mmCIF file of C-alpha atoms in Angstrom:
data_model
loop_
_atom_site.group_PDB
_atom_site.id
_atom_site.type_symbol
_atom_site.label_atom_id
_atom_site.label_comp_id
_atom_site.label_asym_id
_atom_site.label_seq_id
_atom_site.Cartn_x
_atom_site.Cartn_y
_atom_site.Cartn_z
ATOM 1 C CA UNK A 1 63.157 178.452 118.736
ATOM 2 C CA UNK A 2 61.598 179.477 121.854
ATOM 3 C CA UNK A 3 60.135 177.196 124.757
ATOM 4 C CA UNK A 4 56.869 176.492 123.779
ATOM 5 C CA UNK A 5 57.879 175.079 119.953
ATOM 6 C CA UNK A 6 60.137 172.704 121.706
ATOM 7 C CA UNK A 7 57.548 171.119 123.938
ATOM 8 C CA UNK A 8 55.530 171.094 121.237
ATOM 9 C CA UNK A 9 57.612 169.123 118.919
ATOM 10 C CA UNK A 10 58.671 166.764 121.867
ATOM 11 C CA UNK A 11 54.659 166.097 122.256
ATOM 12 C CA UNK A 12 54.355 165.686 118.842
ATOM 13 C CA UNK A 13 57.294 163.267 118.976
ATOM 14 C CA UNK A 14 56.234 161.314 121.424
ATOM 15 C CA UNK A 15 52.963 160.950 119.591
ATOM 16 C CA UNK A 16 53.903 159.191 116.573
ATOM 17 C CA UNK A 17 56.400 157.188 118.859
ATOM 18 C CA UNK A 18 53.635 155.752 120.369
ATOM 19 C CA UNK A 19 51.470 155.235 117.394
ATOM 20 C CA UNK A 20 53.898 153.713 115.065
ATOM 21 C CA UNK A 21 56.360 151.701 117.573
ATOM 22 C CA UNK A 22 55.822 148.461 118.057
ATOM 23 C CA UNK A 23 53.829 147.033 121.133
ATOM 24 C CA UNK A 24 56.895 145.044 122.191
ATOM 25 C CA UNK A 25 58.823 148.864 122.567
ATOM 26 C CA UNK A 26 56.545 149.506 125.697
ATOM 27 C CA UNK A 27 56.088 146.049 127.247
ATOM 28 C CA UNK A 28 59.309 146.677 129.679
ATOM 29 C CA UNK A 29 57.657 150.053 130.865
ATOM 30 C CA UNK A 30 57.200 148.920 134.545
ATOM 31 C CA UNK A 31 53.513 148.011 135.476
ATOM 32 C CA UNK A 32 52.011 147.999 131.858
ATOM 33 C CA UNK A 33 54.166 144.678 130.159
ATOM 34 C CA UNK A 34 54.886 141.172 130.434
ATOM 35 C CA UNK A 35 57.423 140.165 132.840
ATOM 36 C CA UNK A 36 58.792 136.796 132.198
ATOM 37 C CA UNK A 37 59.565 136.250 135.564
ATOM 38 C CA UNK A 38 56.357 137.026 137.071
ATOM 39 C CA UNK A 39 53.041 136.622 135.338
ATOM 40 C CA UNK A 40 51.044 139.187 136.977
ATOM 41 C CA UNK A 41 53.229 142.045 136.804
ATOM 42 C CA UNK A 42 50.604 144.829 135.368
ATOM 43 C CA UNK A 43 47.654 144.917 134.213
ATOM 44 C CA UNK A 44 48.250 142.389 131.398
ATOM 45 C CA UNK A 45 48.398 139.005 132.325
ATOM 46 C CA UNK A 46 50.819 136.444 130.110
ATOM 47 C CA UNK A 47 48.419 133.613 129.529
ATOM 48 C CA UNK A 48 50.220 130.301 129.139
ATOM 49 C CA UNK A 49 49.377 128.507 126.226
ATOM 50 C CA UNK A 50 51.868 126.082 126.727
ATOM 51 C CA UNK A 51 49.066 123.760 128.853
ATOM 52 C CA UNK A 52 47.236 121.057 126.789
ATOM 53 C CA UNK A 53 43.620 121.634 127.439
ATOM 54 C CA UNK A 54 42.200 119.831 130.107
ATOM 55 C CA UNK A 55 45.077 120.373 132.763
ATOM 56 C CA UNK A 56 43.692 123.219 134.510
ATOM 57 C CA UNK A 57 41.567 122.943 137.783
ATOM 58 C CA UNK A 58 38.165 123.338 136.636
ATOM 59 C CA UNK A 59 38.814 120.958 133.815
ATOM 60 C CA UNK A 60 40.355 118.349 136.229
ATOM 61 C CA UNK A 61 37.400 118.772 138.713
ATOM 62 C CA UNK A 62 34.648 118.242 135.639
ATOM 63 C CA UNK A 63 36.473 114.684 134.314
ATOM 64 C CA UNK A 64 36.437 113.605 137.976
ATOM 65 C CA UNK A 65 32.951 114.761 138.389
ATOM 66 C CA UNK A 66 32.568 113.046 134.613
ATOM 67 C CA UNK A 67 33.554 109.406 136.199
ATOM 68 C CA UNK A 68 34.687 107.792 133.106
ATOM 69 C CA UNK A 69 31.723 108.495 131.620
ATOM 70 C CA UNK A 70 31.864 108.156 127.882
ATOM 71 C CA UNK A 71 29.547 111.048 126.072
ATOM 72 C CA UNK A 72 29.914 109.932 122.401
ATOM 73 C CA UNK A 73 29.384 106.281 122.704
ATOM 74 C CA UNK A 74 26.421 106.866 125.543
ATOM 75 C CA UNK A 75 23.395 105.531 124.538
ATOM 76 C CA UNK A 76 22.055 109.179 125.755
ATOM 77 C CA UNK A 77 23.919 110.841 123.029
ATOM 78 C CA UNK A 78 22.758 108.549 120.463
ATOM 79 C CA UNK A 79 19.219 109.109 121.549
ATOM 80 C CA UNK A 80 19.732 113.221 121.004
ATOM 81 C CA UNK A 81 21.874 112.671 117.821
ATOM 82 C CA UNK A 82 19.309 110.280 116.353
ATOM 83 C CA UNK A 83 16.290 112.305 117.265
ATOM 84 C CA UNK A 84 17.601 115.991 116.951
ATOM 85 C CA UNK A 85 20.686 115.454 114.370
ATOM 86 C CA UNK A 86 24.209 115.689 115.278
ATOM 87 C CA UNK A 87 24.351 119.982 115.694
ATOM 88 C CA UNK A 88 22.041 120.049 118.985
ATOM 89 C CA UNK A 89 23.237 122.348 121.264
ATOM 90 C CA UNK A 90 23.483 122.695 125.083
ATOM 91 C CA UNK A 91 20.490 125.110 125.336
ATOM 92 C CA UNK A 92 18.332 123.134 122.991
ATOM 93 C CA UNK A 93 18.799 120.438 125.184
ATOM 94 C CA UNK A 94 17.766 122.518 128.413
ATOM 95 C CA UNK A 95 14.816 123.445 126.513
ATOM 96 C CA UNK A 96 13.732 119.902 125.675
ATOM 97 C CA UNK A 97 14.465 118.963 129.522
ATOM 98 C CA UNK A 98 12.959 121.728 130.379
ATOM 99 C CA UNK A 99 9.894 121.262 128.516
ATOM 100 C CA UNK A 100 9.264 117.428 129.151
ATOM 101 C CA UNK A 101 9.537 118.500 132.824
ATOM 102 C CA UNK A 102 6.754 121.259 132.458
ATOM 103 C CA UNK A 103 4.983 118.473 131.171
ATOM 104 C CA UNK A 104 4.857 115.888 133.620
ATOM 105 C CA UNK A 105 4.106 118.480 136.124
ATOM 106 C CA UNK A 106 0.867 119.276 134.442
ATOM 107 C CA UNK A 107 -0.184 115.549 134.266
ATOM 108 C CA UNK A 108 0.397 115.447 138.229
ATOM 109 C CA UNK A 109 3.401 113.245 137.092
ATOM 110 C CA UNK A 110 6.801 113.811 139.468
ATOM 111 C CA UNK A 111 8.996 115.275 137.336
ATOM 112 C CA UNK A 112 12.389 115.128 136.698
ATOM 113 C CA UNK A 113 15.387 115.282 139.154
ATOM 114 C CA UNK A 114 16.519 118.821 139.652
ATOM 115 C CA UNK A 115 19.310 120.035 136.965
ATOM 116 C CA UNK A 116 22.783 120.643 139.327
ATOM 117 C CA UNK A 117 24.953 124.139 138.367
ATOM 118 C CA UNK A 118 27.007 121.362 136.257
ATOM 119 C CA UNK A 119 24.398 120.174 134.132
ATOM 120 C CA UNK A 120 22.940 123.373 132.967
ATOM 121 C CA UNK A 121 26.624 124.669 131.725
ATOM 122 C CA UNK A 122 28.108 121.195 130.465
ATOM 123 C CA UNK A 123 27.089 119.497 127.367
ATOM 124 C CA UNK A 124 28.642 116.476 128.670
ATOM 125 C CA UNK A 125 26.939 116.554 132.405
ATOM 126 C CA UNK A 126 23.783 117.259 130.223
ATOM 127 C CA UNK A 127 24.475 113.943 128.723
ATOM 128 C CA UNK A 128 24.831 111.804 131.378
ATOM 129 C CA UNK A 129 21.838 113.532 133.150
ATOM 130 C CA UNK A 130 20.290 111.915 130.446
ATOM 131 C CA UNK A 131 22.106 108.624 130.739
ATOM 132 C CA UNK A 132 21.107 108.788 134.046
ATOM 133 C CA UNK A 133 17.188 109.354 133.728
ATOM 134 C CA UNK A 134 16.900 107.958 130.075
ATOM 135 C CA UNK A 135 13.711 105.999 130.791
ATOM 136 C CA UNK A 136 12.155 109.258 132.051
ATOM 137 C CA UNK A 137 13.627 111.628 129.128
ATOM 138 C CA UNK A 138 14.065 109.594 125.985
ATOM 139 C CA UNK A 139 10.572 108.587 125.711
ATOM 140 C CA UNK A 140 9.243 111.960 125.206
ATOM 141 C CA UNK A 141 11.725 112.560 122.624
ATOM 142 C CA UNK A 142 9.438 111.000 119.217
ATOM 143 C CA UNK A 143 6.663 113.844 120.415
ATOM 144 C CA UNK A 144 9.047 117.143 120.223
ATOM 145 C CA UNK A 145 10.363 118.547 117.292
ATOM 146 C CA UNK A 146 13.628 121.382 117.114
ATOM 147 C CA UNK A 147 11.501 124.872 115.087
ATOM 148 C CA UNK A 148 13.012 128.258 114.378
ATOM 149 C CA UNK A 149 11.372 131.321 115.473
ATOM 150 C CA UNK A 150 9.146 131.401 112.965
ATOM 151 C CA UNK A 151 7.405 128.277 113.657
ATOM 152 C CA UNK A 152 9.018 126.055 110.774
ATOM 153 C CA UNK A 153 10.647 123.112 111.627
ATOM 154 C CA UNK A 154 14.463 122.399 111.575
ATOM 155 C CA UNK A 155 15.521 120.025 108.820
ATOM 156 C CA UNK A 156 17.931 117.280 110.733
ATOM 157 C CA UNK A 157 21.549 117.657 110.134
ATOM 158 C CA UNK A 158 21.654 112.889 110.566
ATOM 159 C CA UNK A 159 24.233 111.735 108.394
ATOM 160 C CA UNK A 160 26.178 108.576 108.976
#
């Protein structure tokens, strides 16, 4: 067998090593694994799913931020969940903020306070926004109504 055979079985080798091995075979190979000493060793990172949710930073920052504040026994929530049914989502809400704002500007109204960074991400900041300008907001609510692109509107999901 001369030279060239050889280094072509070894490349052939080494290909169906790699496709049929098991990802756990290569996770040692320095830079490209999982360490279990050090978490950032490569270009995977070992995510720790150990944590109940809620313990990280950002999470910790939001319930302080939050204040105790109760979303699903806010009268706020009740309001949306009454009015819109109990699947309204975060951007249908911007949109109905959004909308009775656009509103009281025309009619040389005020306006609504300004939505923080918060607010515009968080279904639960959106909530107490609400809570917090309800006699502005909710009012409006009995004159919108949720359609779908085509102009037909969305049957309410309201059940007890």
């Amino acid at each position: 067998m001369n030279k060239n055979n050889s280094l072509k079985m070894s490349v052939a080798t080494l290909i169906l090593l790699l496709i049929f091995s098991p990802v756990s075979a290569f996770a040692s190979l320095p830079g490209y694994g999982i360490n279990s000493e050090n978490n950032n060793n490569g270009p995977y990172n070992k995510i720790n799913l150990k944590k109940p949710y809620g313990t990280e930073t950002e999470a910790k920052l939001i319930k302080k931020d939050l204040g105790g504040f109760d979303v699903y026994h806010s009268r706020a929530f009740n309001a949306v969940r009454n009015t819109f049914g109990r699947s309204v989502r975060l951007n249908e809400l911007l949109g109905i903020i959004n909308s009775i704002d656009a509103y009281m500007q025309r009619k040389g109204l005020s306006g609504l306070p300004r939505l923080t960074r918060n607010e515009k991400r968080s279904f639960a900041f959106l909530i107490k926004y609400i809570e917090n300008n309800y006699e502005l907001i909710v009012p409006y609510f009995q004159y919108i109504t949720l359609c779908d692109q085509a102009g037909i509107p969305i049957p309410l999901d309201i059940y007890p």
